[in-house]
PDB file of C-alpha atoms and ligand atoms in Angstrom:
ATOM      1  CA  MET A 579       0.048  -3.592 -22.091  1.00  0.00           C
ATOM      2  CA  ASN A 580       2.533  -4.168 -18.986  1.00  0.00           C
ATOM      3  CA  SER A 581       0.672  -1.547 -16.654  1.00  0.00           C
ATOM      4  CA  ILE A 582      -0.423  -2.726 -13.114  1.00  0.00           C
ATOM      5  CA  LEU A 583      -1.874   0.743 -12.069  1.00  0.00           C
ATOM      6  CA  VAL A 584      -3.805   3.511 -14.534  1.00  0.00           C
ATOM      7  CA  THR A 585      -5.741   6.391 -13.788  1.00  0.00           C
ATOM      8  CA  LYS A 586      -7.298   8.552 -16.179  1.00  0.00           C
ATOM      9  CA  HIS A 587      -8.416  12.368 -15.316  1.00  0.00           C
ATOM     10  CA  ILE A 588      -9.318  11.703 -11.902  1.00  0.00           C
ATOM     11  CA  ASP A 589     -10.858  14.482 -10.105  1.00  0.00           C
ATOM     12  CA  LYS A 590     -12.110  14.826  -6.661  1.00  0.00           C
ATOM     13  CA  HIS A 591     -14.075  17.137  -4.259  1.00  0.00           C
ATOM     14  CA  PHE A 592     -14.480  17.567  -0.681  1.00  0.00           C
ATOM     15  CA  HIS A 593     -18.045  19.122  -0.135  1.00  0.00           C
ATOM     16  CA  LYS A 594     -17.634  20.055   3.401  1.00  0.00           C
ATOM     17  CA  PRO A 595     -17.101  22.460   4.876  1.00  0.00           C
ATOM     18  CA  LYS A 596     -17.166  23.866   1.533  1.00  0.00           C
ATOM     19  CA  ASP A 597     -16.432  22.668  -1.379  1.00  0.00           C
ATOM     20  CA  PHE A 598     -12.712  21.758  -1.900  1.00  0.00           C
ATOM     21  CA  HIS A 599     -11.103  20.477  -5.318  1.00  0.00           C
ATOM     22  CA  VAL A 600      -8.734  18.297  -4.021  1.00  0.00           C
ATOM     23  CA  LEU A 601      -7.319  16.460  -6.742  1.00  0.00           C
ATOM     24  CA  LYS A 602      -7.221  17.605 -10.315  1.00  0.00           C
ATOM     25  CA  ASP A 603      -6.840  15.575 -13.497  1.00  0.00           C
ATOM     26  CA  ILE A 604      -4.733  12.830 -12.114  1.00  0.00           C
ATOM     27  CA  SER A 605      -3.414  10.672 -14.773  1.00  0.00           C
ATOM     28  CA  ILE A 606      -0.658   8.591 -13.645  1.00  0.00           C
ATOM     29  CA  GLU A 607       0.872   4.720 -14.693  1.00  0.00           C
ATOM     30  CA  VAL A 608       2.539   2.484 -12.820  1.00  0.00           C
ATOM     31  CA  SER A 609       4.292  -0.538 -14.475  1.00  0.00           C
ATOM     32  CA  LYS A 610       4.934  -4.208 -13.472  1.00  0.00           C
ATOM     33  CA  GLY A 611       7.873  -4.288 -11.417  1.00  0.00           C
ATOM     34  CA  GLU A 612       8.051  -0.596 -11.089  1.00  0.00           C
ATOM     35  CA  PHE A 613       8.901   1.190  -7.917  1.00  0.00           C
ATOM     36  CA  VAL A 614       7.241   4.656  -7.672  1.00  0.00           C
ATOM     37  CA  SER A 615       7.444   7.215  -4.897  1.00  0.00           C
ATOM     38  CA  ILE A 616       5.225  10.163  -4.428  1.00  0.00           C
ATOM     39  CA  MET A 617       5.990  13.476  -2.648  1.00  0.00           C
ATOM     40  CA  GLY A 618       4.585  16.394  -2.094  1.00  0.00           C
ATOM     41  CA  LYS A 619       3.688  19.048   0.705  1.00  0.00           C
ATOM     42  CA  SER A 620       1.306  18.221   3.693  1.00  0.00           C
ATOM     43  CA  GLY A 621      -2.018  18.645   2.374  1.00  0.00           C
ATOM     44  CA  SER A 622      -1.177  18.334  -1.508  1.00  0.00           C
ATOM     45  CA  GLY A 623      -3.543  15.397  -1.623  1.00  0.00           C
ATOM     46  CA  LYS A 624      -1.388  12.567  -1.424  1.00  0.00           C
ATOM     47  CA  SER A 625      -3.468  10.275   1.197  1.00  0.00           C
ATOM     48  CA  THR A 626      -6.426  11.198  -0.848  1.00  0.00           C
ATOM     49  CA  LEU A 627      -5.090   9.993  -4.064  1.00  0.00           C
ATOM     50  CA  LEU A 628      -3.863   6.792  -2.120  1.00  0.00           C
ATOM     51  CA  TYR A 629      -7.393   5.724  -0.795  1.00  0.00           C
ATOM     52  CA  ILE A 630      -8.900   6.355  -4.254  1.00  0.00           C
ATOM     53  CA  LEU A 631      -6.072   4.006  -6.153  1.00  0.00           C
ATOM     54  CA  SER A 632      -6.441   1.306  -3.167  1.00  0.00           C
ATOM     55  CA  THR A 633     -10.090   1.268  -4.124  1.00  0.00           C
ATOM     56  CA  MET A 634     -11.154   2.212  -0.669  1.00  0.00           C
ATOM     57  CA  ASP A 635     -12.262   5.880  -1.612  1.00  0.00           C
ATOM     58  CA  THR A 636     -15.113   5.685  -4.630  1.00  0.00           C
ATOM     59  CA  ASP A 637     -16.171   9.184  -4.546  1.00  0.00           C
ATOM     60  CA  TYR A 638     -14.407  10.972  -7.670  1.00  0.00           C
ATOM     61  CA  THR A 639     -14.536  11.291 -11.153  1.00  0.00           C
ATOM     62  CA  GLY A 640     -12.537   9.874 -13.779  1.00  0.00           C
ATOM     63  CA  GLU A 641     -11.267   6.316 -14.301  1.00  0.00           C
ATOM     64  CA  LEU A 642      -9.081   3.552 -12.651  1.00  0.00           C
ATOM     65  CA  TYR A 643      -7.849   0.230 -13.998  1.00  0.00           C
ATOM     66  CA  LEU A 644      -5.990  -2.256 -12.156  1.00  0.00           C
ATOM     67  CA  ASN A 645      -4.122  -5.177 -14.425  1.00  0.00           C
ATOM     68  CA  ASN A 646      -5.971  -3.484 -17.352  1.00  0.00           C
ATOM     69  CA  GLU A 647      -9.457  -4.019 -15.685  1.00  0.00           C
ATOM     70  CA  LEU A 648     -11.706  -0.724 -15.242  1.00  0.00           C
ATOM     71  CA  ILE A 649     -12.238  -0.740 -11.491  1.00  0.00           C
ATOM     72  CA  THR A 650     -14.213   2.534 -11.266  1.00  0.00           C
ATOM     73  CA  GLY A 651     -18.238   1.727 -10.779  1.00  0.00           C
ATOM     74  CA  LYS A 652     -17.685  -1.854  -9.233  1.00  0.00           C
ATOM     75  CA  THR A 653     -19.912  -2.662  -6.127  1.00  0.00           C
ATOM     76  CA  PRO A 654     -18.416  -2.889  -2.811  1.00  0.00           C
ATOM     77  CA  GLN A 655     -18.411  -6.441  -2.707  1.00  0.00           C
ATOM     78  CA  GLU A 656     -16.613  -6.541  -5.727  1.00  0.00           C
ATOM     79  CA  LEU A 657     -14.135  -4.011  -4.767  1.00  0.00           C
ATOM     80  CA  SER A 658     -13.392  -5.528  -1.511  1.00  0.00           C
ATOM     81  CA  ARG A 659     -12.502  -8.851  -3.197  1.00  0.00           C
ATOM     82  CA  ILE A 660     -10.502  -7.221  -6.073  1.00  0.00           C
ATOM     83  CA  ARG A 661      -8.442  -4.969  -3.095  1.00  0.00           C
ATOM     84  CA  ASN A 662      -7.937  -7.937  -0.975  1.00  0.00           C
ATOM     85  CA  LYS A 663      -6.644 -10.098  -3.453  1.00  0.00           C
ATOM     86  CA  ASN A 664      -4.360  -7.353  -5.779  1.00  0.00           C
ATOM     87  CA  ILE A 665      -3.414  -4.772  -3.518  1.00  0.00           C
ATOM     88  CA  GLY A 666      -1.246  -4.761  -0.238  1.00  0.00           C
ATOM     89  CA  PHE A 667      -1.239  -1.642   1.953  1.00  0.00           C
ATOM     90  CA  VAL A 668       1.145  -0.473   4.619  1.00  0.00           C
ATOM     91  CA  PHE A 669       0.751   2.492   6.622  1.00  0.00           C
ATOM     92  CA  GLN A 670       2.355   4.610   8.850  1.00  0.00           C
ATOM     93  CA  PHE A 671       1.104   2.989  11.850  1.00  0.00           C
ATOM     94  CA  HIS A 672       1.165  -0.998  11.554  1.00  0.00           C
ATOM     95  CA  TYR A 673      -2.644  -1.409  12.550  1.00  0.00           C
ATOM     96  CA  LEU A 674      -1.694  -4.861  14.057  1.00  0.00           C
ATOM     97  CA  LEU A 675      -4.043  -6.602  16.135  1.00  0.00           C
ATOM     98  CA  SER A 676      -2.004  -6.548  19.228  1.00  0.00           C
ATOM     99  CA  GLU A 677      -3.698  -9.506  21.149  1.00  0.00           C
ATOM    100  CA  PHE A 678      -2.976 -11.900  18.261  1.00  0.00           C
ATOM    101  CA  SER A 679       0.303 -13.400  17.643  1.00  0.00           C
ATOM    102  CA  VAL A 680       2.467 -12.525  14.751  1.00  0.00           C
ATOM    103  CA  ILE A 681       1.358 -15.304  12.467  1.00  0.00           C
ATOM    104  CA  GLU A 682      -2.489 -14.535  13.004  1.00  0.00           C
ATOM    105  CA  ASN A 683      -1.975 -11.111  11.567  1.00  0.00           C
ATOM    106  CA  VAL A 684      -0.048 -12.153   8.792  1.00  0.00           C
ATOM    107  CA  MET A 685      -2.856 -14.579   8.069  1.00  0.00           C
ATOM    108  CA  LEU A 686      -5.910 -12.505   8.366  1.00  0.00           C
ATOM    109  CA  PRO A 687      -6.142 -11.130   4.903  1.00  0.00           C
ATOM    110  CA  ALA A 688      -5.566 -15.039   3.336  1.00  0.00           C
ATOM    111  CA  LYS A 689      -8.434 -15.970   5.839  1.00  0.00           C
ATOM    112  CA  LYS A 690     -10.584 -13.170   4.618  1.00  0.00           C
ATOM    113  CA  LEU A 691     -10.123 -13.906   1.121  1.00  0.00           C
ATOM    114  CA  ALA A 692     -10.870 -18.080   1.783  1.00  0.00           C
ATOM    115  CA  GLU A 693      -8.945 -19.485  -1.118  1.00  0.00           C
ATOM    116  CA  LYS A 694      -6.761 -21.645   0.613  1.00  0.00           C
ATOM    117  CA  THR A 695      -7.010 -24.189   3.726  1.00  0.00           C
ATOM    118  CA  HIS A 696      -5.710 -23.219   7.082  1.00  0.00           C
ATOM    119  CA  GLU A 697      -2.292 -25.046   6.554  1.00  0.00           C
ATOM    120  CA  GLU A 698      -1.661 -23.676   3.265  1.00  0.00           C
ATOM    121  CA  ILE A 699      -2.226 -19.838   4.646  1.00  0.00           C
ATOM    122  CA  GLU A 700      -0.035 -20.997   7.764  1.00  0.00           C
ATOM    123  CA  ASN A 701       2.770 -22.017   5.515  1.00  0.00           C
ATOM    124  CA  ASP A 702       2.397 -18.830   3.137  1.00  0.00           C
ATOM    125  CA  ALA A 703       2.502 -16.662   6.599  1.00  0.00           C
ATOM    126  CA  ILE A 704       5.699 -18.533   7.742  1.00  0.00           C
ATOM    127  CA  GLU A 705       7.399 -18.336   4.363  1.00  0.00           C
ATOM    128  CA  LYS A 706       6.694 -14.458   4.314  1.00  0.00           C
ATOM    129  CA  LEU A 707       7.839 -13.844   7.912  1.00  0.00           C
ATOM    130  CA  LYS A 708      11.150 -15.816   7.020  1.00  0.00           C
ATOM    131  CA  MET A 709      11.495 -13.529   3.879  1.00  0.00           C
ATOM    132  CA  LEU A 710      11.532 -10.323   6.171  1.00  0.00           C
ATOM    133  CA  ASN A 711      13.898 -12.113   8.706  1.00  0.00           C
ATOM    134  CA  ILE A 712      11.306 -12.547  11.881  1.00  0.00           C
ATOM    135  CA  GLY A 713      10.408 -16.280  11.077  1.00  0.00           C
ATOM    136  CA  HIS A 714      11.385 -16.404  14.853  1.00  0.00           C
ATOM    137  CA  LEU A 715       8.389 -14.228  15.890  1.00  0.00           C
ATOM    138  CA  ALA A 716       5.672 -16.361  14.590  1.00  0.00           C
ATOM    139  CA  LYS A 717       4.207 -17.376  17.839  1.00  0.00           C
ATOM    140  CA  GLN A 718       5.179 -13.695  19.585  1.00  0.00           C
ATOM    141  CA  ARG A 719       2.023 -11.801  20.470  1.00  0.00           C
ATOM    142  CA  ALA A 720       2.225  -8.726  18.376  1.00  0.00           C
ATOM    143  CA  SER A 721       2.251  -6.132  21.237  1.00  0.00           C
ATOM    144  CA  ARG A 722       5.584  -7.792  22.489  1.00  0.00           C
ATOM    145  CA  ILE A 723       7.947  -6.744  19.652  1.00  0.00           C
ATOM    146  CA  SER A 724       9.872  -3.801  18.544  1.00  0.00           C
ATOM    147  CA  GLY A 725       8.477  -0.968  16.215  1.00  0.00           C
ATOM    148  CA  GLY A 726      10.832  -2.038  13.249  1.00  0.00           C
ATOM    149  CA  GLU A 727       9.452  -5.627  13.746  1.00  0.00           C
ATOM    150  CA  LYS A 728       5.867  -4.552  13.902  1.00  0.00           C
ATOM    151  CA  GLN A 729       6.054  -2.776  10.449  1.00  0.00           C
ATOM    152  CA  ARG A 730       8.030  -5.786   8.716  1.00  0.00           C
ATOM    153  CA  VAL A 731       4.871  -8.004  10.248  1.00  0.00           C
ATOM    154  CA  ALA A 732       2.570  -5.225   8.268  1.00  0.00           C
ATOM    155  CA  ILE A 733       4.405  -5.912   5.129  1.00  0.00           C
ATOM    156  CA  ALA A 734       3.892  -9.820   5.414  1.00  0.00           C
ATOM    157  CA  ARG A 735       0.568  -9.229   6.105  1.00  0.00           C
ATOM    158  CA  ALA A 736       0.226  -6.815   3.079  1.00  0.00           C
ATOM    159  CA  LEU A 737       1.633  -9.612   0.912  1.00  0.00           C
ATOM    160  CA  ILE A 738       0.320 -12.727   2.236  1.00  0.00           C
ATOM    161  CA  ASN A 739      -2.513 -12.769  -0.601  1.00  0.00           C
ATOM    162  CA  ASN A 740       0.690 -12.182  -3.456  1.00  0.00           C
ATOM    163  CA  PRO A 741      -0.738  -8.749  -4.665  1.00  0.00           C
ATOM    164  CA  SER A 742      -0.094  -7.404  -7.931  1.00  0.00           C
ATOM    165  CA  ILE A 743       1.050  -3.939  -6.389  1.00  0.00           C
ATOM    166  CA  LEU A 744       1.914  -2.746  -2.924  1.00  0.00           C
ATOM    167  CA  MET A 745       0.667   0.634  -1.779  1.00  0.00           C
ATOM    168  CA  GLY A 746       2.290   2.530   1.351  1.00  0.00           C
ATOM    169  CA  ASP A 747       1.219   5.734   2.868  1.00  0.00           C
ATOM    170  CA  GLU A 748       4.428   6.914   4.775  1.00  0.00           C
ATOM    171  CA  PRO A 749       5.530   3.447   5.778  1.00  0.00           C
ATOM    172  CA  THR A 750       8.817   4.497   7.136  1.00  0.00           C
ATOM    173  CA  GLY A 751       7.265   7.639   8.594  1.00  0.00           C
ATOM    174  CA  ASN A 752       7.214   6.573  11.986  1.00  0.00           C
ATOM    175  CA  LEU A 753      10.536   4.457  12.121  1.00  0.00           C
ATOM    176  CA  ASP A 754      14.225   5.388  12.972  1.00  0.00           C
ATOM    177  CA  SER A 755      16.624   5.682  10.213  1.00  0.00           C
ATOM    178  CA  HIS A 756      17.997   1.825  10.337  1.00  0.00           C
ATOM    179  CA  ASN A 757      14.522   0.536  10.041  1.00  0.00           C
ATOM    180  CA  SER A 758      13.478   3.202   7.309  1.00  0.00           C
ATOM    181  CA  GLU A 759      16.741   1.871   5.371  1.00  0.00           C
ATOM    182  CA  ASN A 760      15.559  -1.692   6.095  1.00  0.00           C
ATOM    183  CA  VAL A 761      12.044  -1.334   4.874  1.00  0.00           C
ATOM    184  CA  PHE A 762      13.515   0.294   1.567  1.00  0.00           C
ATOM    185  CA  SER A 763      15.806  -2.791   1.110  1.00  0.00           C
ATOM    186  CA  ILE A 764      12.806  -5.009   1.716  1.00  0.00           C
ATOM    187  CA  PHE A 765      10.931  -2.932  -1.003  1.00  0.00           C
ATOM    188  CA  LYS A 766      13.443  -2.835  -3.443  1.00  0.00           C
ATOM    189  CA  ARG A 767      14.361  -6.622  -2.975  1.00  0.00           C
ATOM    190  CA  LEU A 768      10.696  -7.481  -3.571  1.00  0.00           C
ATOM    191  CA  LYS A 769      10.610  -5.291  -6.796  1.00  0.00           C
ATOM    192  CA  GLU A 770      13.891  -7.147  -8.145  1.00  0.00           C
ATOM    193  CA  GLU A 771      13.144 -10.436  -7.229  1.00  0.00           C
ATOM    194  CA  GLU A 772       9.559 -10.950  -7.226  1.00  0.00           C
ATOM    195  CA  GLY A 773       8.687  -8.445  -9.722  1.00  0.00           C
ATOM    196  CA  LEU A 774       6.198  -6.683  -7.165  1.00  0.00           C
ATOM    197  CA  SER A 775       5.137  -3.033  -8.370  1.00  0.00           C
ATOM    198  CA  LEU A 776       5.040  -0.408  -5.684  1.00  0.00           C
ATOM    199  CA  LEU A 777       3.855   2.929  -5.105  1.00  0.00           C
ATOM    200  CA  VAL A 778       5.065   4.844  -1.953  1.00  0.00           C
ATOM    201  CA  VAL A 779       4.011   8.137  -0.197  1.00  0.00           C
ATOM    202  CA  THR A 780       7.026   9.239   1.774  1.00  0.00           C
ATOM    203  CA  HIS A 781       8.377  12.623   2.947  1.00  0.00           C
ATOM    204  CA  ASP A 782      12.102  11.009   2.640  1.00  0.00           C
ATOM    205  CA  GLU A 783      13.579  12.734  -0.236  1.00  0.00           C
ATOM    206  CA  ASP A 784      16.656  10.077   0.315  1.00  0.00           C
ATOM    207  CA  PHE A 785      14.320   7.373  -0.261  1.00  0.00           C
ATOM    208  CA  ALA A 786      12.117   9.155  -2.682  1.00  0.00           C
ATOM    209  CA  GLN A 787      15.284   9.513  -4.648  1.00  0.00           C
ATOM    210  CA  ARG A 788      16.679   5.905  -4.715  1.00  0.00           C
ATOM    211  CA  THR A 789      13.258   4.869  -6.148  1.00  0.00           C
ATOM    212  CA  ASP A 790      12.667   4.254  -9.936  1.00  0.00           C
ATOM    213  CA  ARG A 791      10.355   7.049 -10.289  1.00  0.00           C
ATOM    214  CA  LEU A 792       9.162  10.226  -8.368  1.00  0.00           C
ATOM    215  CA  ILE A 793       5.904  11.632  -8.734  1.00  0.00           C
ATOM    216  CA  THR A 794       5.731  15.341  -7.005  1.00  0.00           C
ATOM    217  CA  MET A 795       2.345  16.429  -5.941  1.00  0.00           C
ATOM    218  CA  GLU A 796       1.000  20.096  -5.668  1.00  0.00           C
ATOM    219  CA  ASP A 797      -2.299  21.598  -4.567  1.00  0.00           C
ATOM    220  CA  GLY A 798      -4.203  18.342  -5.826  1.00  0.00           C
ATOM    221  CA  LYS A 799      -1.768  17.909  -9.261  1.00  0.00           C
ATOM    222  CA  ILE A 800       1.018  16.102 -10.457  1.00  0.00           C
ATOM    223  CA  LEU A 801       3.954  18.206 -11.233  1.00  0.00           C
ATOM    224  CA  GLN A 802       5.364  17.449 -14.602  1.00  0.00           C
TER     225      GLN A 802
HETATM  226  N1  ATP B1765     -12.511  14.447   4.895  1.00  0.00           N
HETATM  227  C1  ATP B1765     -12.200  15.643   4.417  1.00  0.00           C
HETATM  228  N2  ATP B1765     -12.938  16.628   4.114  1.00  0.00           N
HETATM  229  C2  ATP B1765     -12.524  17.356   3.629  1.00  0.00           C
HETATM  230  N3  ATP B1765     -11.051  17.867   3.589  1.00  0.00           N
HETATM  231  C3  ATP B1765     -10.517  17.218   3.830  1.00  0.00           C
HETATM  232  C4  ATP B1765     -10.441  15.626   4.109  1.00  0.00           C
HETATM  233  N4  ATP B1765      -9.658  14.755   4.273  1.00  0.00           N
HETATM  234  C5  ATP B1765      -8.781  15.884   3.825  1.00  0.00           C
HETATM  235  N5  ATP B1765      -8.809  16.892   3.674  1.00  0.00           N
HETATM  236  C6  ATP B1765      -8.370  18.024   2.930  1.00  0.00           C
HETATM  237  O1  ATP B1765      -7.442  17.462   1.719  1.00  0.00           O
HETATM  238  C7  ATP B1765      -6.323  18.218   1.507  1.00  0.00           C
HETATM  239  C8  ATP B1765      -5.677  16.724   1.067  1.00  0.00           C
HETATM  240  O2  ATP B1765      -5.224  15.608   2.337  1.00  0.00           O
HETATM  241  P1  ATP B1765      -4.465  14.691   2.167  1.00  0.00           P
HETATM  242  O3  ATP B1765      -4.674  14.124   3.181  1.00  0.00           O
HETATM  243  O4  ATP B1765      -4.637  14.071   1.073  1.00  0.00           O
HETATM  244  O5  ATP B1765      -2.936  15.212   2.256  1.00  0.00           O
HETATM  245  P2  ATP B1765      -1.391  15.066   2.364  1.00  0.00           P
HETATM  246  O6  ATP B1765      -0.798  15.315   1.049  1.00  0.00           O
HETATM  247  O7  ATP B1765      -1.786  13.100   2.646  1.00  0.00           O
HETATM  248  O8  ATP B1765      -0.944  15.385   3.354  1.00  0.00           O
HETATM  249  P3  ATP B1765       0.297  14.786   4.451  1.00  0.00           P
HETATM  250  O9  ATP B1765       1.327  14.832   4.039  1.00  0.00           O
HETATM  251  O10 ATP B1765       0.214  15.759   5.789  1.00  0.00           O
HETATM  252  O11 ATP B1765      -0.474  13.213   4.971  1.00  0.00           O
HETATM  253  C9  ATP B1765      -5.869  18.901   2.872  1.00  0.00           C
HETATM  254  O12 ATP B1765      -6.263  20.116   2.526  1.00  0.00           O
HETATM  255  C10 ATP B1765      -7.102  17.924   3.543  1.00  0.00           C
HETATM  256  O13 ATP B1765      -6.945  19.095   4.835  1.00  0.00           O
HETATM  257 MG1   MG B1766      -0.999  11.897   3.968  1.00  0.00          MG
END
């Protein structure tokens, strides 16, 4: 099977302030090299779902598989490792460490994984930065680059461990149209040239229409 990510009947409730059935019977599948977008009104459950898919939230029923391996039920230590190795995540806000240089920010998840030497990680980071056309900013402090550049650094950081899937929660939500277009092209190229799978929540209709497949959410459900 060529699925990178599969969910089977995921349900989730929030319990406070009162019971709220936020995700209802979510069964989705993302194939290798597929670029999938998720749209839906504010409050429909998109971010809640992404937290589960990215293994950060374990409070749900149903099953989550990554690379055909059942992820549901694993220990926090196992999840942390699986997440770091297999999943890249890009948020609306870049969450870079502003006192650190660009390259130090990109290197962090690889340092945490601790599978390569400092030099190897540094070379990998430079390669990612060059691929995103920001190689020249490697030594710059993260606080001293533009918003569009910061988001590209965040993408480089998400890619440093060569994940099998890149997830994004409104990764272009904070960017102007020029920089949004740039991020879209980067995602498309990663899919086409590296066979990366992508799952991206967006409010941008034009962005979503140009992905391989659009999943629409409404009131915690997938619309078929
Ligand atoms: N910790 C929580 N406790 C209770 N309810 C929550 C919690 N987090 C989110 N919710 C509710 O769950 C619903 C889904 O929230 P979620 O953040 O997943 O929406 P979303 O689709 O990402 O919306 P947006 O497009 O605004 O980001 C909302 O009604 C929200 O108010
Ligand atoms: Mg959200």
